[in-house]
Amino acid sequence: MPSALGSVLRLARRVPVATLAAAPCSSRTSSGTSRTHYRRRHQRHQQDQQEQRACGCGRGAAALGLTVATFSQLPQQQDEADGPAAALVATAEPDDDVLDLVDELSAWERVEEARKELCSFGVSRHPEVLWREARLCWLQAERLKEQQQLAGDAKTLHARLVAEGYACVQLALQLDPACGRAHQWMSALRYARAELRGPLARLRCVDQLRLDMERAVQLLPADGAPRTMLGMWYYEVSQLNWVERQAVKAAGQTVPGPAECLSLALHWMMEADALYASCLNDLMLGKTLLAMGDSERARTYVERAARRAPRDQSDVKAQLEAAELLEPWRD
């Protein structure tokens, strides 16, 4: 994939982790609603099992001519290690406080501390745990890239982290196709995986990245982060030169015209701006408006990005870029 389009996923890591630590209550509400959904499903599953056991015991006792008193004296059957009880443990509802702490640590890219907290769930098959594990794998893999250490053992570790992260988010989506966060992180890990497979794989995943983000937008209506990511996708596509656009088209991918891309980028970023406060979204709004020739409005958003108090690592990085963009206006 051309370098301009690839940067949307490199920047994307700063959006989702920022949402839970810095977004308004609406973002946390959507996450809480998702957890409530899993909790209720788990409780229904337990209730169904109890009813099935009760019915089974009643039929068995009647068939054997046992009374309630004699049945109560029989030893209780224990579930096998790989039976229903083990399945319930594997998908047990994770503690919300721990998940919130993992999100906050991830927002500041404190990967080791976040991973230590996430390990408290053991080997979990819960989607809310799986997509967070995928996020940590991706953050750690990106850190290796930023440090330019992709050689020897570091290169092997990077590939393993990407593979593990992709497997985690893929399993999360298999268990719950309606998990918006998993779709959001699938876009990042899908591209990281394509990078390892070569230029053709990167070109062929362009449309799927957009579809991942669009699905996240649909499933997270009160969350601005997926909208920022989708807007960034359109902005980066608008910056492709003619040769790069032809290469993407030759791979069978959709490449809207530059003007259409900028219009759609502005649309999604404005929607995000109405949902949460983000230095990154402000910065991207400024860059989009600047590309559209509206320098006055662009300056307003870039200045706002530079003024906001940083709430996470993404804000810090966005502010550094905003300060650089403001230099020509200050001369």
Steps between C-alpha positions, in 0.01 A plus 500: 500500500630850426657668799235774517218251536697290743534788746129494577547175689817617668307800633193289574657344806468833674126530448332198661710499816434870546127457496454316829750711690410840357156476344183628669260276683321400181799291389522322832127442487530310173773284650293442812200404289712243320615352829141489628407306187762233578405490868133442424581233244725325752230515770241357259739219414547415867126512564430273203755249624350500849153442358627218280669334796189538713281347231751224436522415867121486529463264205791285615367473854154400377643240263705343779220525756704728726344749737633852550644394835694206359619701200641771725721239663666403171843651421476803273648455154792730420552646154798375306797734460416555135123494546238774551665641812830550320321676215331734746830584668658572163228753414433633853404866520819707551520759775407846369745682727791295366389560141482875565850494648631309198343762272656788691845340500468424130403860431840605627667207322611343828484161335680290761282625785183456297597147405566412864148611592349314206679182605281493811226354278717203408430331167169670426278456196291805581488748207555798733827344615605372159484832314694668779769233474508564124544872563797438731664272244460770236633777724806294586559411135472867398746598771757268345441662160538851640827403665621365164600172655343265244801276453590159635312408817306829498365424154389155613336648810321761290357233269391289797327795667310584183396136453386468862311828489327407176403160642356662814288756318389239245382273782323792667302560180422131463359495853314829457471648147329805654802604707576847366838532668614175344412632153685821583817314593465250220568783255834575668609138527378412152736760355788399728454141383488610136826693547672177594363328189632752251390785269226308319334399827509862616334619181230234513387587853419868436124452465481254788663753732225748417232235551643415843480865602151545356377199697652645818321830431168315465548304822632792708254783424604709803876463447704753308818292462386274211378810317840662536661184362260487205559868430874439507460219248330737255755775567794269431341370179452861388876555533600218264671611180397377156741205493394385846132526410551288189681236705211480748246481216700226330464294818122522462447749781274805519669837460260798514615827347700742716215752536252228600748353748559836667127565524442161664800546729357833618157342552626221726738721696226757565279219630785390725549857622139506620553180700835542676789737565812387320820681407553246222156563352557877522835461327352286221213746454757776456701298247186407307377860482847614398498247215159639398643852486322636808805622690313719749280220631797265486700728727214509752503123542879467502523767770234319700700178472808681630311659791317199639635352821641159406301212644701216351801421286311564177430857611868557568601378154222692326602819678858466380381477140253785554782723625698428183201582279450832679854624433425648152201691639712651776764641264 
